GROMACS .gro file of N, CA, C and O in nm:
model
  296
    1MET      N    1   0.050   0.844   1.182
    1MET     CA    2   0.033   0.931   1.072
    1MET      C    3  -0.082   1.025   1.094
    1MET      O    4  -0.182   0.987   1.141
    2ARG      N    5  -0.057   1.149   1.059
    2ARG     CA    6  -0.160   1.249   1.072
    2ARG      C    7  -0.249   1.255   0.951
    2ARG      O    8  -0.205   1.238   0.842
    3ILE      N    9  -0.377   1.283   0.972
    3ILE     CA   10  -0.474   1.297   0.863
    3ILE      C   11  -0.468   1.452   0.824
    3ILE      O   12  -0.462   1.533   0.901
    4ALA      N   13  -0.469   1.473   0.700
    4ALA     CA   14  -0.458   1.607   0.640
    4ALA      C   15  -0.601   1.675   0.652
    4ALA      O   16  -0.670   1.697   0.563
    5THR      N   17  -0.626   1.718   0.778
    5THR     CA   18  -0.761   1.791   0.800
    5THR      C   19  -0.752   1.940   0.756
    5THR      O   20  -0.842   1.991   0.708
    6GLU      N   21  -0.638   1.994   0.786
    6GLU     CA   22  -0.619   2.139   0.752
    6GLU      C   23  -0.574   2.160   0.612
    6GLU      O   24  -0.581   2.269   0.562
    7GLY      N   25  -0.516   2.059   0.547
    7GLY     CA   26  -0.468   2.067   0.419
    7GLY      C   27  -0.340   2.143   0.408
    7GLY      O   28  -0.302   2.210   0.307
    8SER      N   29  -0.259   2.143   0.518
    8SER     CA   30  -0.130   2.223   0.517
    8SER      C   31  -0.037   2.150   0.420
    8SER      O   32  -0.057   2.033   0.394
    9VAL      N   33   0.062   2.210   0.380
    9VAL     CA   34   0.162   2.170   0.291
    9VAL      C   35   0.238   2.050   0.355
    9VAL      O   36   0.266   1.944   0.292
   10GLU      N   37   0.267   2.063   0.483
   10GLU     CA   38   0.337   1.957   0.562
   10GLU      C   39   0.254   1.831   0.560
   10GLU      O   40   0.311   1.715   0.537
   11ASP      N   41   0.122   1.838   0.578
   11ASP     CA   42   0.043   1.721   0.585
   11ASP      C   43   0.033   1.658   0.452
   11ASP      O   44   0.042   1.532   0.434
   12LEU      N   45   0.023   1.733   0.346
   12LEU     CA   46   0.016   1.683   0.207
   12LEU      C   47   0.146   1.612   0.173
   12LEU      O   48   0.151   1.509   0.108
   13GLU      N   49   0.260   1.676   0.206
   13GLU     CA   50   0.384   1.613   0.176
   13GLU      C   51   0.406   1.479   0.259
   13GLU      O   52   0.453   1.385   0.196
   14GLU      N   53   0.356   1.479   0.379
   14GLU     CA   54   0.355   1.358   0.458
   14GLU      C   55   0.283   1.246   0.384
   14GLU      O   56   0.318   1.122   0.387
   15LEU      N   57   0.155   1.281   0.346
   15LEU     CA   58   0.069   1.183   0.279
   15LEU      C   59   0.138   1.131   0.149
   15LEU      O   60   0.129   1.013   0.121
   16LYS      N   61   0.193   1.222   0.076
   16LYS     CA   62   0.268   1.176  -0.051
   16LYS      C   63   0.382   1.082  -0.018
   16LYS      O   64   0.404   0.991  -0.095
   17ARG      N   65   0.457   1.111   0.088
   17ARG     CA   66   0.571   1.027   0.124
   17ARG      C   67   0.517   0.895   0.165
   17ARG      O   68   0.580   0.784   0.126
   18ARG      N   69   0.415   0.896   0.245
   18ARG     CA   70   0.358   0.768   0.290
   18ARG      C   71   0.307   0.682   0.174
   18ARG      O   72   0.320   0.560   0.168
   19LEU      N   73   0.239   0.750   0.080
   19LEU     CA   74   0.190   0.682  -0.034
   19LEU      C   75   0.297   0.617  -0.122
   19LEU      O   76   0.284   0.508  -0.162
   20ALA      N   77   0.412   0.693  -0.132
   20ALA     CA   78   0.525   0.633  -0.206
   20ALA      C   79   0.581   0.512  -0.138
   20ALA      O   80   0.613   0.412  -0.196
   21GLU      N   81   0.590   0.514  -0.004
   21GLU     CA   82   0.632   0.397   0.080
   21GLU      C   83   0.542   0.280   0.057
   21GLU      O   84   0.583   0.169   0.033
   22LEU      N   85   0.413   0.305   0.058
   22LEU     CA   86   0.305   0.194   0.045
   22LEU      C   87   0.319   0.138  -0.102
   22LEU      O   88   0.319   0.010  -0.113
   23LYS      N   89   0.346   0.223  -0.200
   23LYS     CA   90   0.352   0.167  -0.338
   23LYS      C   91   0.481   0.083  -0.344
   23LYS      O   92   0.473  -0.022  -0.422
   24THR      N   93   0.594   0.128  -0.287
   24THR     CA   94   0.710   0.038  -0.291
   24THR      C   95   0.685  -0.090  -0.230
   24THR      O   96   0.723  -0.198  -0.279
   25GLU      N   97   0.623  -0.091  -0.111
   25GLU     CA   98   0.603  -0.211  -0.042
   25GLU      C   99   0.503  -0.305  -0.120
   25GLU      O  100   0.531  -0.425  -0.125
   26HIS      N  101   0.413  -0.244  -0.185
   26HIS     CA  102   0.312  -0.317  -0.264
   26HIS      C  103   0.382  -0.388  -0.384
   26HIS      O  104   0.360  -0.502  -0.409
   27ARG      N  105   0.468  -0.310  -0.448
   27ARG     CA  106   0.551  -0.366  -0.561
   27ARG      C  107   0.644  -0.476  -0.518
   27ARG      O  108   0.661  -0.577  -0.579
   28ASP      N  109   0.704  -0.455  -0.395
   28ASP     CA  110   0.787  -0.563  -0.350
   28ASP      C  111   0.721  -0.683  -0.317
   28ASP      O  112   0.768  -0.801  -0.339
   29LEU      N  113   0.600  -0.671  -0.250
   29LEU     CA  114   0.522  -0.792  -0.235
   29LEU      C  115   0.485  -0.871  -0.362
   29LEU      O  116   0.484  -0.984  -0.363
   30ASP      N  117   0.457  -0.789  -0.469
   30ASP     CA  118   0.433  -0.859  -0.602
   30ASP      C  119   0.547  -0.949  -0.635
   30ASP      O  120   0.530  -1.061  -0.681
   31ASP      N  121   0.672  -0.890  -0.615
   31ASP     CA  122   0.791  -0.975  -0.655
   31ASP      C  123   0.808  -1.092  -0.563
   31ASP      O  124   0.840  -1.199  -0.614
   32VAL      N  125   0.779  -1.081  -0.432
   32VAL     CA  126   0.791  -1.189  -0.339
   32VAL      C  127   0.695  -1.290  -0.371
   32VAL      O  128   0.723  -1.417  -0.377
   33ILE      N  129   0.573  -1.259  -0.403
   33ILE     CA  130   0.465  -1.353  -0.433
   33ILE      C  131   0.502  -1.429  -0.559
   33ILE      O  132   0.485  -1.550  -0.577
   34ALA      N  133   0.548  -1.352  -0.668
   34ALA     CA  134   0.580  -1.420  -0.792
   34ALA      C  135   0.697  -1.523  -0.767
   34ALA      O  136   0.686  -1.633  -0.819
   35ARG      N  137   0.793  -1.488  -0.689
   35ARG     CA  138   0.906  -1.582  -0.664
   35ARG      C  139   0.859  -1.697  -0.586
   35ARG      O  140   0.904  -1.814  -0.612
   36LEU      N  141   0.770  -1.681  -0.489
   36LEU     CA  142   0.718  -1.793  -0.410
   36LEU      C  143   0.643  -1.887  -0.493
   36LEU      O  144   0.664  -2.014  -0.478
   37ILE      N  145   0.564  -1.841  -0.590
   37ILE     CA  146   0.486  -1.928  -0.679
   37ILE      C  147   0.570  -2.008  -0.772
   37ILE      O  148   0.546  -2.118  -0.806
   38GLU      N  149   0.682  -1.939  -0.817
   38GLU     CA  150   0.772  -2.007  -0.905
   38GLU      C  151   0.838  -2.138  -0.854
   38GLU      O  152   0.872  -2.229  -0.922
   39HIS      N  153   0.856  -2.139  -0.720
   39HIS     CA  154   0.925  -2.242  -0.661
   39HIS      C  155   0.828  -2.338  -0.585
   39HIS      O  156   0.811  -2.334  -0.469
   40ALA      N  157   0.768  -2.430  -0.665
   40ALA     CA  158   0.674  -2.526  -0.610
   40ALA      C  159   0.762  -2.634  -0.538
   40ALA      O  160   0.868  -2.662  -0.583
   41PRO      N  161   0.714  -2.697  -0.437
   41PRO     CA  162   0.585  -2.659  -0.366
   41PRO      C  163   0.612  -2.539  -0.281
   41PRO      O  164   0.723  -2.510  -0.229
   42PHE      N  165   0.506  -2.467  -0.256
   42PHE     CA  166   0.519  -2.341  -0.171
   42PHE      C  167   0.406  -2.343  -0.060
   42PHE      O  168   0.316  -2.414  -0.068
   43ASP      N  169   0.432  -2.264   0.046
   43ASP     CA  170   0.348  -2.254   0.155
   43ASP      C  171   0.221  -2.178   0.126
   43ASP      O  172   0.229  -2.061   0.105
   44GLN      N  173   0.108  -2.246   0.118
   44GLN     CA  174  -0.018  -2.178   0.083
   44GLN      C  175  -0.056  -2.073   0.188
   44GLN      O  176  -0.104  -1.970   0.153
   45ILE      N  177  -0.024  -2.105   0.314
   45ILE     CA  178  -0.057  -2.010   0.423
   45ILE      C  179   0.021  -1.877   0.402
   45ILE      O  180  -0.030  -1.776   0.416
   46GLN      N  181   0.155  -1.897   0.381
   46GLN     CA  182   0.237  -1.780   0.362
   46GLN      C  183   0.196  -1.707   0.242
   46GLN      O  184   0.189  -1.579   0.248
   47LEU      N  185   0.150  -1.771   0.133
   47LEU     CA  186   0.106  -1.704   0.006
   47LEU      C  187  -0.024  -1.616   0.049
   47LEU      O  188  -0.041  -1.508   0.007
   48GLN      N  189  -0.114  -1.679   0.124
   48GLN     CA  190  -0.235  -1.608   0.160
   48GLN      C  191  -0.211  -1.488   0.248
   48GLN      O  192  -0.271  -1.380   0.223
   49ARG      N  193  -0.115  -1.502   0.335
   49ARG     CA  194  -0.077  -1.382   0.427
   49ARG      C  195  -0.019  -1.275   0.340
   49ARG      O  196  -0.047  -1.154   0.366
   50LEU      N  197   0.066  -1.304   0.244
   50LEU     CA  198   0.125  -1.210   0.156
   50LEU      C  199   0.024  -1.134   0.078
   50LEU      O  200   0.026  -1.015   0.057
   51LYS      N  201  -0.073  -1.216   0.021
   51LYS     CA  202  -0.179  -1.152  -0.060
   51LYS      C  203  -0.273  -1.063   0.019
   51LYS      O  204  -0.313  -0.957  -0.024
   52LYS      N  205  -0.302  -1.106   0.138
   52LYS     CA  206  -0.384  -1.031   0.237
   52LYS      C  207  -0.319  -0.896   0.269
   52LYS      O  208  -0.376  -0.791   0.272
   53ARG      N  209  -0.190  -0.899   0.300
   53ARG     CA  210  -0.104  -0.786   0.321
   53ARG      C  211  -0.103  -0.682   0.205
   53ARG      O  212  -0.122  -0.567   0.216
   54LYS      N  213  -0.094  -0.744   0.084
   54LYS     CA  214  -0.095  -0.669  -0.034
   54LYS      C  215  -0.233  -0.595  -0.061
   54LYS      O  216  -0.238  -0.479  -0.096
   55LEU      N  217  -0.338  -0.663  -0.023
   55LEU     CA  218  -0.472  -0.600  -0.037
   55LEU      C  219  -0.490  -0.489   0.081
   55LEU      O  220  -0.548  -0.382   0.040
   56ALA      N  221  -0.438  -0.521   0.193
   56ALA     CA  222  -0.448  -0.401   0.297
   56ALA      C  223  -0.361  -0.277   0.250
   56ALA      O  224  -0.407  -0.167   0.274
   57LEU      N  225  -0.250  -0.304   0.189
   57LEU     CA  226  -0.168  -0.195   0.131
   57LEU      C  227  -0.251  -0.116   0.029
   57LEU      O  228  -0.248   0.009   0.031
   58LYS      N  229  -0.321  -0.189  -0.056
   58LYS     CA  230  -0.390  -0.123  -0.161
   58LYS      C  231  -0.503  -0.043  -0.104
   58LYS      O  232  -0.533   0.068  -0.148
   59ASP      N  233  -0.569  -0.095  -0.002
   59ASP     CA  234  -0.672  -0.010   0.071
   59ASP      C  235  -0.618   0.118   0.133
   59ASP      O  236  -0.676   0.231   0.116
   60GLN      N  237  -0.503   0.106   0.196
   60GLN     CA  238  -0.431   0.221   0.253
   60GLN      C  239  -0.401   0.323   0.141
   60GLN      O  240  -0.414   0.444   0.157
   61MET      N  241  -0.344   0.266   0.029
   61MET     CA  242  -0.312   0.364  -0.078
   61MET      C  243  -0.434   0.431  -0.133
   61MET      O  244  -0.430   0.550  -0.162
   62SER      N  245  -0.548   0.365  -0.147
   62SER     CA  246  -0.669   0.418  -0.194
   62SER      C  247  -0.720   0.532  -0.100
   62SER      O  248  -0.763   0.641  -0.147
   63ARG      N  249  -0.711   0.507   0.030
   63ARG     CA  250  -0.751   0.613   0.127
   63ARG      C  251  -0.668   0.735   0.113
   63ARG      O  252  -0.721   0.853   0.122
   64ILE      N  253  -0.532   0.718   0.107
   64ILE     CA  254  -0.449   0.833   0.097
   64ILE      C  255  -0.470   0.902  -0.029
   64ILE      O  256  -0.475   1.028  -0.039
   65GLU      N  257  -0.489   0.834  -0.144
   65GLU     CA  258  -0.512   0.896  -0.275
   65GLU      C  259  -0.638   0.980  -0.269
   65GLU      O  260  -0.647   1.092  -0.321
   66SER      N  261  -0.737   0.930  -0.198
   66SER     CA  262  -0.862   1.009  -0.190
   66SER      C  263  -0.841   1.131  -0.103
   66SER      O  264  -0.912   1.234  -0.132
   67GLN      N  265  -0.761   1.121  -0.008
   67GLN     CA  266  -0.727   1.249   0.076
   67GLN      C  267  -0.651   1.346  -0.014
   67GLN      O  268  -0.666   1.471   0.015
   68LEU      N  269  -0.570   1.298  -0.097
   68LEU     CA  270  -0.483   1.390  -0.174
   68LEU      C  271  -0.561   1.455  -0.293
   68LEU      O  272  -0.526   1.572  -0.334
   69LEU      N  273  -0.669   1.393  -0.337
   69LEU     CA  274  -0.753   1.455  -0.444
   69LEU      C  275  -0.839   1.562  -0.388
   69LEU      O  276  -0.893   1.542  -0.279
   70PRO      N  277  -0.845   1.673  -0.459
   70PRO     CA  278  -0.925   1.784  -0.406
   70PRO      C  279  -1.080   1.738  -0.419
   70PRO      O  280  -1.115   1.648  -0.498
   71ASP      N  281  -1.151   1.787  -0.325
   71ASP     CA  282  -1.301   1.762  -0.324
   71ASP      C  283  -1.363   1.817  -0.450
   71ASP      O  284  -1.342   1.934  -0.472
   72ILE      N  285  -1.426   1.744  -0.523
   72ILE     CA  286  -1.505   1.791  -0.649
   72ILE      C  287  -1.645   1.791  -0.621
   72ILE      O  288  -1.714   1.691  -0.577
   73ILE      N  289  -1.703   1.910  -0.642
   73ILE     CA  290  -1.852   1.928  -0.624
   73ILE      C  291  -1.915   1.901  -0.756
   73ILE      O  292  -1.886   1.951  -0.849
   74ALA      N  293  -2.005   1.790  -0.743
   74ALA     CA  294  -2.071   1.753  -0.873
   74ALA      C  295  -2.189   1.833  -0.906
   74ALA      O  296  -2.251   1.895  -0.829
   0.00000   0.00000   0.00000
């Protein structure tokens, strides 16, 4: 993935596309985690890995969202 250093339209569109993919994966992980918890007993290690992946996705989404927001001079 390229970082939008020049702010070109292509870079911004790529960031928006990637953000949408990450949001979809994040939402899907929510569903998987919920289904896993419903069916006791469940694998705690698997649950931890899914939650860790979900947090990593959230971090990536935050970074991309901050790149998409225009710089605001306070």
